[in-house]
mmCIF file of C-alpha atoms and ligand atoms in Angstrom:
data_model
loop_
_atom_site.group_PDB
_atom_site.id
_atom_site.type_symbol
_atom_site.label_atom_id
_atom_site.label_comp_id
_atom_site.label_asym_id
_atom_site.label_seq_id
_atom_site.Cartn_x
_atom_site.Cartn_y
_atom_site.Cartn_z
ATOM 1 C CA MET A 25 129.201 60.388 19.062
ATOM 2 C CA THR A 26 129.063 56.656 19.723
ATOM 3 C CA GLU A 27 131.274 55.319 22.450
ATOM 4 C CA LYS A 28 134.103 53.116 21.152
ATOM 5 C CA LYS A 29 133.961 49.661 22.731
ATOM 6 C CA THR A 30 137.250 48.280 23.990
ATOM 7 C CA PHE A 31 138.683 45.167 22.376
ATOM 8 C CA HIS A 32 140.158 42.324 24.417
ATOM 9 C CA SER A 33 142.887 40.034 23.207
ATOM 10 C CA GLY A 34 145.883 38.017 24.205
ATOM 11 C CA PHE A 35 148.182 35.074 23.678
ATOM 12 C CA VAL A 36 147.154 31.889 25.446
ATOM 13 C CA THR A 37 149.942 29.327 25.688
ATOM 14 C CA ILE A 38 148.849 25.715 26.046
ATOM 15 C CA ILE A 39 151.306 23.573 27.976
ATOM 16 C CA GLY A 40 151.413 20.165 29.622
ATOM 17 C CA ARG A 41 152.884 16.674 29.486
ATOM 18 C CA PRO A 42 152.943 14.817 26.154
ATOM 19 C CA ASN A 43 149.717 13.143 25.040
ATOM 20 C CA VAL A 44 147.365 14.915 27.473
ATOM 21 C CA GLY A 45 145.305 16.376 24.603
ATOM 22 C CA LYS A 46 146.735 19.885 24.110
ATOM 23 C CA SER A 47 146.433 19.818 20.339
ATOM 24 C CA THR A 48 142.978 18.228 20.428
ATOM 25 C CA LEU A 49 141.885 21.001 22.768
ATOM 26 C CA MET A 50 143.321 23.793 20.632
ATOM 27 C CA ASN A 51 141.607 22.390 17.548
ATOM 28 C CA ALA A 52 138.334 22.153 19.479
ATOM 29 C CA MET A 53 138.707 25.776 20.567
ATOM 30 C CA VAL A 54 139.375 27.217 17.138
ATOM 31 C CA GLY A 55 137.013 24.813 15.379
ATOM 32 C CA GLU A 56 139.557 23.727 12.772
ATOM 33 C CA LYS A 57 142.203 21.061 12.632
ATOM 34 C CA VAL A 58 145.313 23.179 12.860
ATOM 35 C CA ALA A 59 147.506 20.770 14.812
ATOM 36 C CA ILE A 60 147.829 17.048 14.193
ATOM 37 C CA ILE A 61 146.806 14.534 16.850
ATOM 38 C CA SER A 62 148.010 11.049 17.696
ATOM 39 C CA PRO A 63 148.010 8.571 20.566
ATOM 40 C CA LYS A 64 151.835 8.604 20.453
ATOM 41 C CA ALA A 65 153.688 10.891 22.876
ATOM 42 C CA GLN A 66 155.522 13.899 21.427
ATOM 43 C CA THR A 67 153.323 14.329 18.404
ATOM 44 C CA THR A 68 153.593 18.136 18.329
ATOM 45 C CA ARG A 69 157.105 19.356 17.563
ATOM 46 C CA ASN A 70 156.573 23.057 16.878
ATOM 47 C CA ARG A 71 154.814 25.988 18.392
ATOM 48 C CA ILE A 72 151.537 26.143 16.458
ATOM 49 C CA MET A 73 149.186 29.092 16.426
ATOM 50 C CA GLY A 74 145.411 28.789 16.428
ATOM 51 C CA VAL A 75 143.323 31.973 16.467
ATOM 52 C CA LEU A 76 139.788 32.295 17.781
ATOM 53 C CA THR A 77 137.924 35.565 17.275
ATOM 54 C CA GLY A 78 134.687 36.375 19.082
ATOM 55 C CA GLN A 79 132.521 39.475 19.511
ATOM 56 C CA GLY A 80 134.997 42.088 20.737
ATOM 57 C CA TRP A 81 137.783 39.648 21.558
ATOM 58 C CA GLN A 82 140.512 37.505 20.045
ATOM 59 C CA ALA A 83 142.425 34.648 21.680
ATOM 60 C CA VAL A 84 145.689 33.640 20.044
ATOM 61 C CA PHE A 85 146.367 30.089 21.200
ATOM 62 C CA MET A 86 149.854 28.637 21.070
ATOM 63 C CA ASP A 87 149.916 24.864 21.073
ATOM 64 C CA THR A 88 153.302 23.566 22.205
ATOM 65 C CA PRO A 89 155.185 20.256 22.321
ATOM 66 C CA GLY A 90 154.597 18.102 25.404
ATOM 67 C CA ILE A 91 157.064 18.891 28.176
ATOM 68 C CA HIS A 92 159.627 16.101 28.550
ATOM 69 C CA LYS A 93 163.308 15.598 29.192
ATOM 70 C CA PRO A 94 164.929 15.985 25.757
ATOM 71 C CA ARG A 95 167.301 13.263 24.548
ATOM 72 C CA THR A 96 168.026 14.632 21.081
ATOM 73 C CA ALA A 97 168.688 17.997 19.461
ATOM 74 C CA LEU A 98 165.117 17.799 18.127
ATOM 75 C CA GLY A 99 163.903 17.407 21.717
ATOM 76 C CA ASP A 100 165.943 20.476 22.684
ATOM 77 C CA THR A 101 164.303 22.592 19.973
ATOM 78 C CA MET A 102 160.882 21.307 21.095
ATOM 79 C CA MET A 103 161.509 22.435 24.658
ATOM 80 C CA LYS A 104 162.800 25.774 23.358
ATOM 81 C CA ALA A 105 159.492 26.145 21.522
ATOM 82 C CA VAL A 106 157.687 25.827 24.858
ATOM 83 C CA ASP A 107 159.899 28.431 26.538
ATOM 84 C CA SER A 108 159.666 30.900 23.675
ATOM 85 C CA ALA A 109 155.867 30.578 23.580
ATOM 86 C CA LEU A 110 155.782 31.398 27.293
ATOM 87 C CA GLU A 111 158.014 34.443 26.938
ATOM 88 C CA ASP A 112 155.298 36.841 26.001
ATOM 89 C CA THR A 113 151.979 35.332 26.949
ATOM 90 C CA GLU A 114 148.921 36.812 28.601
ATOM 91 C CA MET A 115 147.644 33.478 29.832
ATOM 92 C CA ILE A 116 148.797 29.916 30.473
ATOM 93 C CA LEU A 117 146.353 27.124 29.775
ATOM 94 C CA TYR A 118 147.645 23.991 31.488
ATOM 95 C CA VAL A 119 146.282 20.720 30.235
ATOM 96 C CA VAL A 120 146.206 17.686 32.519
ATOM 97 C CA ASP A 121 144.917 14.243 31.549
ATOM 98 C CA ALA A 122 142.376 13.475 34.285
ATOM 99 C CA SER A 123 142.589 9.758 33.496
ATOM 100 C CA ASP A 124 146.362 9.655 33.879
ATOM 101 C CA PHE A 125 147.525 12.173 36.469
ATOM 102 C CA ARG A 126 151.261 12.031 37.240
ATOM 103 C CA GLU A 127 153.702 13.771 39.580
ATOM 104 C CA LYS A 128 155.190 15.314 36.446
ATOM 105 C CA ASP A 129 151.961 17.310 36.042
ATOM 106 C CA LEU A 130 152.480 18.824 39.477
ATOM 107 C CA GLU A 131 156.119 19.588 38.649
ATOM 108 C CA ILE A 132 155.019 21.486 35.557
ATOM 109 C CA LEU A 133 152.445 23.487 37.532
ATOM 110 C CA GLN A 134 155.090 24.331 40.125
ATOM 111 C CA LYS A 135 157.735 25.190 37.575
ATOM 112 C CA TYR A 136 155.638 27.839 35.869
ATOM 113 C CA ALA A 137 153.995 29.177 39.027
ATOM 114 C CA LYS A 138 156.403 32.116 38.946
ATOM 115 C CA VAL A 139 155.366 33.283 35.474
ATOM 116 C CA SER A 140 153.148 36.237 36.235
ATOM 117 C CA CYS A 141 150.048 35.839 34.114
ATOM 118 C CA LYS A 142 146.576 34.402 34.386
ATOM 119 C CA LYS A 143 146.625 30.613 34.740
ATOM 120 C CA ILE A 144 143.783 28.290 33.891
ATOM 121 C CA LEU A 145 143.788 24.500 34.004
ATOM 122 C CA ALA A 146 141.851 22.289 31.630
ATOM 123 C CA LEU A 147 141.283 18.911 33.224
ATOM 124 C CA ASN A 148 140.932 16.896 30.045
ATOM 125 C CA LYS A 149 139.591 13.458 29.086
ATOM 126 C CA ILE A 150 136.789 13.586 31.662
ATOM 127 C CA ASP A 151 134.931 11.097 29.490
ATOM 128 C CA LEU A 152 137.361 8.503 30.864
ATOM 129 C CA VAL A 153 137.029 9.152 34.632
ATOM 130 C CA GLU A 154 134.573 8.844 37.509
ATOM 131 C CA LYS A 155 133.231 12.117 38.820
ATOM 132 C CA GLN A 156 134.551 11.386 42.314
ATOM 133 C CA ASN A 157 138.144 11.069 41.115
ATOM 134 C CA LEU A 158 137.697 14.281 39.212
ATOM 135 C CA LEU A 159 136.690 16.233 42.317
ATOM 136 C CA ALA A 160 139.699 14.925 44.267
ATOM 137 C CA LEU A 161 142.010 15.971 41.459
ATOM 138 C CA MET A 162 140.437 19.424 41.257
ATOM 139 C CA GLU A 163 141.041 19.898 44.963
ATOM 140 C CA LYS A 164 144.667 18.869 44.645
ATOM 141 C CA LEU A 165 145.420 21.202 41.737
ATOM 142 C CA GLY A 166 143.298 24.178 42.743
ATOM 143 C CA ALA A 167 146.123 25.965 44.555
ATOM 144 C CA PHE A 168 148.163 26.473 41.386
ATOM 145 C CA VAL A 169 145.625 28.123 39.119
ATOM 146 C CA SER A 170 142.772 30.589 39.309
ATOM 147 C CA ASP A 171 140.308 28.286 37.578
ATOM 148 C CA ILE A 172 139.941 24.632 36.699
ATOM 149 C CA VAL A 173 137.603 23.580 33.906
ATOM 150 C CA PRO A 174 136.842 19.889 33.376
ATOM 151 C CA VAL A 175 136.650 19.188 29.642
ATOM 152 C CA SER A 176 136.582 16.498 27.046
ATOM 153 C CA ALA A 177 138.484 17.963 24.124
ATOM 154 C CA LEU A 178 137.503 14.941 22.073
ATOM 155 C CA GLY A 179 133.790 14.872 22.914
ATOM 156 C CA GLY A 180 133.350 18.628 23.327
ATOM 157 C CA ASP A 181 132.084 18.692 26.925
ATOM 158 C CA GLY A 182 133.175 21.837 28.752
ATOM 159 C CA VAL A 183 134.941 23.319 25.737
ATOM 160 C CA ALA A 184 132.459 26.214 25.432
ATOM 161 C CA VAL A 185 132.730 26.928 29.174
ATOM 162 C CA LEU A 186 136.504 27.060 28.875
ATOM 163 C CA ARG A 187 136.313 29.289 25.799
ATOM 164 C CA ASP A 188 134.020 31.757 27.579
ATOM 165 C CA LEU A 189 136.245 31.811 30.657
ATOM 166 C CA ILE A 190 139.295 32.557 28.527
ATOM 167 C CA ALA A 191 137.439 35.294 26.628
ATOM 168 C CA GLU A 192 136.325 36.913 29.915
ATOM 169 C CA ASN A 193 139.881 36.998 31.191
ATOM 170 C CA LEU A 194 141.617 38.503 28.175
ATOM 171 C CA PRO A 195 143.118 41.914 28.884
ATOM 172 C CA GLU A 196 142.405 44.946 26.750
ATOM 173 C CA GLY A 197 144.368 44.676 23.541
ATOM 174 C CA PRO A 198 144.327 44.988 19.761
ATOM 175 C CA GLN A 199 142.803 42.655 17.220
ATOM 176 C CA TYR A 200 146.006 41.024 15.998
ATOM 177 C CA PHE A 201 144.531 39.138 13.043
ATOM 178 C CA PRO A 202 141.519 39.426 10.698
ATOM 179 C CA ASP A 203 138.240 37.768 11.818
ATOM 180 C CA ASP A 204 138.647 34.637 9.700
ATOM 181 C CA TYR A 205 142.361 34.093 10.394
ATOM 182 C CA ILE A 206 143.114 30.684 11.913
ATOM 183 C CA THR A 207 146.869 30.041 11.832
ATOM 184 C CA ASP A 208 150.169 31.517 10.747
ATOM 185 C CA ARG A 209 151.347 28.116 9.530
ATOM 186 C CA GLN A 210 151.762 27.798 5.770
ATOM 187 C CA GLU A 211 150.277 25.130 3.503
ATOM 188 C CA ARG A 212 153.647 23.412 3.162
ATOM 189 C CA PHE A 213 153.893 22.873 6.928
ATOM 190 C CA LEU A 214 150.292 21.710 7.252
ATOM 191 C CA ILE A 215 150.658 19.205 4.391
ATOM 192 C CA ALA A 216 153.832 17.739 5.921
ATOM 193 C CA GLU A 217 152.058 17.431 9.260
ATOM 194 C CA MET A 218 149.039 15.697 7.724
ATOM 195 C CA ILE A 219 151.349 13.095 6.228
ATOM 196 C CA ARG A 220 153.254 12.707 9.503
ATOM 197 C CA GLU A 221 149.970 12.212 11.351
ATOM 198 C CA LYS A 222 149.013 9.241 9.202
ATOM 199 C CA ALA A 223 152.519 7.812 9.570
ATOM 200 C CA LEU A 224 152.235 8.120 13.369
ATOM 201 C CA MET A 225 148.852 6.458 13.244
ATOM 202 C CA HIS A 226 150.183 3.303 11.611
ATOM 203 C CA LEU A 227 153.743 2.972 12.893
ATOM 204 C CA ASN A 228 154.706 1.691 16.293
ATOM 205 C CA GLN A 229 157.424 1.432 18.894
ATOM 206 C CA GLU A 230 160.367 3.735 18.297
ATOM 207 C CA ILE A 231 159.638 4.424 14.615
ATOM 208 C CA PRO A 232 157.219 7.395 15.092
ATOM 209 C CA HIS A 233 159.816 9.382 17.016
ATOM 210 C CA GLY A 234 162.253 9.082 14.118
ATOM 211 C CA ILE A 235 159.803 10.166 11.419
ATOM 212 C CA GLY A 236 160.102 13.515 9.662
ATOM 213 C CA VAL A 237 158.384 14.758 6.501
ATOM 214 C CA GLU A 238 159.915 17.054 3.911
ATOM 215 C CA ILE A 239 157.767 18.510 1.140
ATOM 216 C CA MET A 240 159.906 18.361 -1.984
ATOM 217 C CA GLY A 241 157.498 20.092 -4.315
ATOM 218 C CA ILE A 242 153.954 21.382 -4.729
ATOM 219 C CA LYS A 243 152.825 22.035 -8.306
ATOM 220 C CA ARG A 244 149.408 23.104 -9.473
ATOM 221 C CA ALA A 245 148.672 21.709 -12.923
ATOM 222 C CA PRO A 246 146.446 23.663 -15.334
ATOM 223 C CA SER A 247 143.859 20.884 -14.854
ATOM 224 C CA GLY A 248 143.545 21.998 -11.239
ATOM 225 C CA VAL A 249 145.213 18.891 -9.816
ATOM 226 C CA VAL A 250 147.898 19.636 -7.232
ATOM 227 C CA HIS A 251 150.960 17.379 -7.508
ATOM 228 C CA ILE A 252 152.809 16.945 -4.227
ATOM 229 C CA ASP A 253 156.076 15.102 -3.663
ATOM 230 C CA ALA A 254 157.050 14.387 -0.081
ATOM 231 C CA THR A 255 159.875 12.468 1.536
ATOM 232 C CA ILE A 256 159.418 10.588 4.778
ATOM 233 C CA TYR A 257 162.614 10.543 6.809
ATOM 234 C CA CYS A 258 163.461 7.633 9.050
ATOM 235 C CA GLU A 259 166.567 6.559 10.911
ATOM 236 C CA ARG A 260 167.267 2.970 9.831
ATOM 237 C CA ASP A 261 166.968 0.632 6.852
ATOM 238 C CA ALA A 262 164.755 -1.657 8.919
ATOM 239 C CA HIS A 263 162.392 1.260 9.556
ATOM 240 C CA LYS A 264 162.332 2.106 5.873
ATOM 241 C CA ASN A 265 161.231 -1.443 5.077
ATOM 242 C CA ILE A 266 158.395 -1.205 7.599
ATOM 243 C CA ILE A 267 157.288 2.218 6.347
ATOM 244 C CA ILE A 268 157.157 0.943 2.765
ATOM 245 C CA GLY A 269 155.563 -2.322 3.846
ATOM 246 C CA LYS A 270 154.910 -5.480 1.865
ATOM 247 C CA HIS A 271 154.527 -4.512 -1.811
ATOM 248 C CA GLY A 272 154.228 -0.879 -0.684
ATOM 249 C CA ALA A 273 151.118 -1.562 1.394
ATOM 250 C CA MET A 274 152.063 0.641 4.345
ATOM 251 C CA ILE A 275 153.211 3.695 2.421
ATOM 252 C CA GLY A 276 150.147 3.289 0.223
ATOM 253 C CA ARG A 277 147.936 3.396 3.288
ATOM 254 C CA ILE A 278 149.688 6.477 4.686
ATOM 255 C CA GLY A 279 149.332 8.257 1.340
ATOM 256 C CA SER A 280 145.735 7.346 0.706
ATOM 257 C CA GLN A 281 144.711 8.493 4.186
ATOM 258 C CA ALA A 282 146.666 11.764 4.052
ATOM 259 C CA ARG A 283 145.374 12.688 0.595
ATOM 260 C CA PRO A 284 141.720 13.429 1.488
ATOM 261 C CA ASP A 285 142.824 15.694 4.358
ATOM 262 C CA ILE A 286 145.134 17.606 2.027
ATOM 263 C CA GLU A 287 142.451 17.795 -0.680
ATOM 264 C CA LYS A 288 140.012 19.228 1.837
ATOM 265 C CA MET A 289 142.483 21.871 2.927
ATOM 266 C CA LEU A 290 143.530 22.843 -0.616
ATOM 267 C CA ASP A 291 140.032 22.389 -2.015
ATOM 268 C CA ALA A 292 141.564 20.648 -5.014
ATOM 269 C CA ARG A 293 142.326 17.164 -6.268
ATOM 270 C CA VAL A 294 145.723 16.001 -5.109
ATOM 271 C CA ASN A 295 148.241 13.598 -6.580
ATOM 272 C CA LEU A 296 150.477 12.668 -3.650
ATOM 273 C CA LYS A 297 153.780 10.861 -4.176
ATOM 274 C CA LEU A 298 155.650 9.652 -1.110
ATOM 275 C CA TRP A 299 159.304 8.653 -0.894
ATOM 276 C CA VAL A 300 161.241 7.220 2.039
ATOM 277 C CA LYS A 301 164.779 8.201 2.947
ATOM 278 C CA VAL A 302 167.060 6.851 5.653
ATOM 279 C CA VAL A 303 169.035 9.558 7.447
ATOM 280 C CA PRO A 304 170.718 8.025 10.489
ATOM 281 C CA ASP A 305 170.465 10.161 13.606
ATOM 282 C CA TRP A 306 168.778 13.060 11.766
ATOM 283 C CA ARG A 307 167.236 14.230 15.032
ATOM 284 C CA ASN A 308 170.713 15.300 16.124
ATOM 285 C CA ARG A 309 171.740 16.907 12.828
ATOM 286 C CA GLN A 310 171.327 20.626 12.458
ATOM 287 C CA SER A 311 171.004 20.640 8.667
ATOM 288 C CA GLU A 312 168.137 18.098 8.739
ATOM 289 C CA LEU A 313 166.437 19.886 11.613
ATOM 290 C CA LYS A 314 166.578 23.048 9.544
ATOM 291 C CA THR A 315 165.274 21.374 6.382
ATOM 292 C CA LEU A 316 162.366 19.885 8.304
ATOM 293 C CA GLY A 317 161.468 23.240 9.879
ATOM 294 C CA TYR A 318 162.384 22.527 13.478
ATOM 295 C CA LEU A 319 164.932 25.283 13.950
ATOM 296 C CA ASP A 320 162.539 28.184 13.431
ATOM 297 C CA ASN A 321 160.653 27.235 16.566
HETATM 298 N N1 GTP B 424 139.179 9.908 25.594
HETATM 299 C C1 GTP B 424 139.726 11.079 25.261
HETATM 300 N N2 GTP B 424 140.844 11.111 24.525
HETATM 301 C C2 GTP B 424 141.359 12.317 24.211
HETATM 302 C C3 GTP B 424 140.769 13.532 24.640
HETATM 303 N N3 GTP B 424 141.527 14.553 24.172
HETATM 304 C C4 GTP B 424 142.539 13.992 23.484
HETATM 305 N N4 GTP B 424 142.442 12.649 23.493
HETATM 306 C C5 GTP B 424 143.346 11.673 22.847
HETATM 307 O O1 GTP B 424 144.617 11.759 23.451
HETATM 308 C C6 GTP B 424 145.648 11.487 22.484
HETATM 309 C C7 GTP B 424 146.650 12.616 22.480
HETATM 310 O O2 GTP B 424 146.041 13.791 21.966
HETATM 311 P P1 GTP B 424 146.897 15.030 21.441
HETATM 312 O O3 GTP B 424 145.972 16.163 21.257
HETATM 313 O O4 GTP B 424 147.756 14.616 20.294
HETATM 314 O O5 GTP B 424 147.818 15.281 22.730
HETATM 315 P P2 GTP B 424 148.989 16.378 22.933
HETATM 316 O O6 GTP B 424 148.947 16.800 24.356
HETATM 317 O O7 GTP B 424 148.889 17.438 21.911
HETATM 318 O O8 GTP B 424 150.257 15.459 22.686
HETATM 319 P P3 GTP B 424 151.775 15.913 22.262
HETATM 320 O O9 GTP B 424 151.674 16.775 21.055
HETATM 321 O O10 GTP B 424 152.441 14.600 21.997
HETATM 322 O O11 GTP B 424 152.343 16.612 23.455
HETATM 323 C C8 GTP B 424 144.931 11.296 21.149
HETATM 324 O O12 GTP B 424 144.775 9.909 20.932
HETATM 325 C C9 GTP B 424 143.584 11.981 21.368
HETATM 326 O O13 GTP B 424 142.544 11.436 20.574
HETATM 327 C C10 GTP B 424 139.572 13.460 25.421
HETATM 328 O O14 GTP B 424 138.966 14.447 25.837
HETATM 329 N N5 GTP B 424 139.089 12.200 25.708
HETATM 330 MG MG1 MG B 425 150.173 18.018 20.440
#
C-alpha cells in the first residue's frame, strides 16, 4: 500500500492600508489579474478571492479593501469585508509600502496582533527604497510578525520567496478548489471591475471615489460577438460631463481600454456600450449598494 501524502491548505487574508499594493501582490501570487489595480486609494471595494495551487498545497488568498476610517455606507461595507475575511483565516499577510511607511501601518499591526494565526509581512515596493531604510523598517516591524519578506509586487522580486514561505506554513487541510481554479468571482463582477479600473486610471480628484459600474446586460450573439451594456455611476452632473468628456472623448477612452481586457478574459470579440448615470450620494444608499454588489461583502 502506498502511503497517502497529507495535503496542506488555508485561507490567507491580505490586509493593509489603501494603495500599499495588496491587489498587485495577490495577482502576482496567483499569476492572473483577479483584482484591479490603480494608483488611487481605495481601489478594492470587495473581498476578492485568488487561489494558488501547488504540489500538495493550496493557498486561498483573500484580497481586501485598504483599511481606512469609513465616511460613507460604502466605506462601512468595505471595512466589514476586511473583518469578515479575517473571521476564519489561517494566515494574515500584512502588506506595508516600504516607500511610504506610516504610523497607521503600526496601528494595523497592533490591532490584529490578538488574532491567533500565523502572521507574515510583505514589505512591498522595495524597488523604490534604499536597502538601508529597508533594514531599519524590518527591525521596527519584526516584533509583530513571524516573518518579513521584502518584495516588489510590481517587478516580481521576492514574490517566489513569499509564496514558498506561505506554502510551508499552511496547516494540514483539504484541497478546497480544483487545480485550475483561480477565483470565485463571476464574469459580471470582473467585467464591471475592468471598466472601473480604466475609469480610475483617467479620472482625478474626488471623482474616482464616486464611481460605480453596473452591468446592464451581457448577450452573446450567434456571430460570437459578446454585446455588453454597462452604466457608470457618478454623483454629480459636473462629474458626468467629465466622464463623458469633450465629444465623448473620455468615455471613449475608458471603453476602448477596457474592451481588450474583457475580450481577453472572455476569449471573444466584445461590443462594449457605456452609459453614465448621476445618482447623488449613491454611496450612502442601500439599494444602489446592493445593485452594485457591495452588500454581499
Ligand atoms: N513601484 C511599485 N509600485 C507598486 C508595487 N506594487 C504596487 N504598486 C503600485 O501601487 C499602486 C497601488 O496598488 P494596488 O495593488 O491597487 O494597491 P492596494 O493596496 O490593493 O490598494 P487599495 O485596493 O486601494 O487598498 C498601483 O499604482 C501599483 O502599480 C511595487 O512593488 N512597486
Ligand atoms: Mg486593492
